[in-house]
């Protein structure tokens, strides 16, 4: 059964960015948090809590995929999309279309950064702020 990433324990987050480092290291072979598909940030101010900008695995209408003119984003089992990098033309329409601003862009290679819900970020989170949840296959 496919799984999707859930960030519903962010009240425990201390902002260590370990999830971001694990994601970029494993999925992008890069140790810059800017290459991560999950972005942890403060909600604002010195007392603001940490929040995570992460793909919510849309399964009805995938706005990012619908906006893609080259068909580079294909529906993923359980929700969300998978990037077919060889088809991507780097137009950034998926970045603009994402309803939760969870599609990022790698200016170095000219391709979007798409969460593939692999769960590596959950395995490295020391406070269990993130988890994987089983989903029905919608494809």
Short mmCIF file of C-alpha atoms in Angstrom, two decimals, residues 23-108:
data_model
loop_
_atom_site.label_atom_id
_atom_site.label_comp_id
_atom_site.label_asym_id
_atom_site.label_seq_id
_atom_site.Cartn_x
_atom_site.Cartn_y
_atom_site.Cartn_z
CA UNK A 23 16.26 14.53 1.99
CA UNK A 24 18.79 16.54 0.02
CA UNK A 25 21.62 14.13 0.82
CA UNK A 26 19.76 10.96 -0.14
CA UNK A 27 17.61 12.25 -3.00
CA UNK A 28 19.80 14.96 -4.53
CA UNK A 29 23.29 13.82 -3.45
CA UNK A 30 23.79 17.31 -2.06
CA UNK A 31 24.17 18.54 1.49
CA UNK A 32 22.50 21.92 1.00
CA UNK A 33 19.10 22.24 2.63
CA UNK A 34 18.04 24.31 -0.38
CA UNK A 35 17.90 21.07 -2.40
CA UNK A 36 15.41 19.41 -0.04
CA UNK A 37 11.80 18.64 -0.98
CA UNK A 38 10.70 19.55 2.55
CA UNK A 39 11.22 23.04 3.91
CA UNK A 40 11.08 23.72 7.64
CA UNK A 41 10.71 27.35 8.64
CA UNK A 42 9.40 29.46 11.48
CA UNK A 43 5.87 30.74 11.38
CA UNK A 44 7.27 34.16 12.20
CA UNK A 45 8.68 36.12 15.10
CA UNK A 46 10.97 34.95 17.85
CA UNK A 47 8.26 32.86 19.51
CA UNK A 48 6.90 31.39 16.31
CA UNK A 49 6.67 27.63 15.98
CA UNK A 50 8.29 25.66 13.21
CA UNK A 51 6.17 24.62 10.26
CA UNK A 52 6.93 22.37 7.32
CA UNK A 53 6.19 23.15 3.70
CA UNK A 54 5.70 19.71 2.26
CA UNK A 55 3.72 18.06 -0.53
CA UNK A 56 0.28 17.08 0.72
CA UNK A 57 -0.02 14.36 -1.93
CA UNK A 58 -3.06 15.65 -3.78
CA UNK A 59 -4.98 12.76 -5.23
CA UNK A 60 -7.94 14.35 -6.95
CA UNK A 61 -6.62 17.24 -8.96
CA UNK A 62 -2.84 17.49 -9.03
CA UNK A 63 -2.41 21.17 -9.90
CA UNK A 64 1.32 20.83 -10.49
CA UNK A 65 0.82 18.02 -13.00
CA UNK A 66 -2.05 19.81 -14.72
CA UNK A 67 0.10 22.92 -15.15
CA UNK A 68 3.02 20.99 -16.64
CA UNK A 69 3.07 21.48 -20.43
CA UNK A 70 5.54 18.65 -21.09
CA UNK A 71 3.97 15.82 -19.08
CA UNK A 72 6.99 15.60 -16.78
CA UNK A 73 4.84 15.11 -13.67
CA UNK A 74 3.00 11.84 -13.53
CA UNK A 75 0.46 10.72 -10.93
CA UNK A 76 1.95 8.74 -8.07
CA UNK A 77 0.12 5.87 -6.38
CA UNK A 78 -1.42 7.15 -3.16
CA UNK A 79 -1.23 10.81 -4.18
CA UNK A 80 1.28 13.37 -5.35
CA UNK A 81 3.39 13.13 -8.46
CA UNK A 82 6.64 11.71 -9.70
CA UNK A 83 9.05 13.80 -11.79
CA UNK A 84 10.21 12.45 -15.11
CA UNK A 85 13.26 14.73 -15.32
CA UNK A 86 14.01 13.87 -18.95
CA UNK A 87 10.64 15.36 -19.95
CA UNK A 88 10.95 18.55 -17.83
CA UNK A 89 11.60 21.79 -19.69
CA UNK A 90 12.19 23.85 -16.52
CA UNK A 91 9.29 26.26 -17.06
CA UNK A 92 8.46 26.48 -13.31
CA UNK A 93 4.69 26.28 -13.94
CA UNK A 94 4.46 23.46 -11.39
CA UNK A 95 6.06 25.72 -8.77
CA UNK A 96 3.47 28.41 -9.40
CA UNK A 97 0.57 25.94 -9.53
CA UNK A 98 1.17 24.10 -6.24
CA UNK A 99 -1.66 25.03 -3.87
CA UNK A 100 0.51 24.67 -0.75
CA UNK A 101 3.76 26.09 -2.21
CA UNK A 102 5.51 22.77 -1.76
CA UNK A 103 7.12 22.49 -5.18
CA UNK A 104 10.57 24.03 -5.11
CA UNK A 105 13.03 24.71 -7.90
CA UNK A 106 16.67 23.80 -8.29
CA UNK A 107 18.19 26.69 -10.26
CA UNK A 108 21.46 24.79 -10.61
#
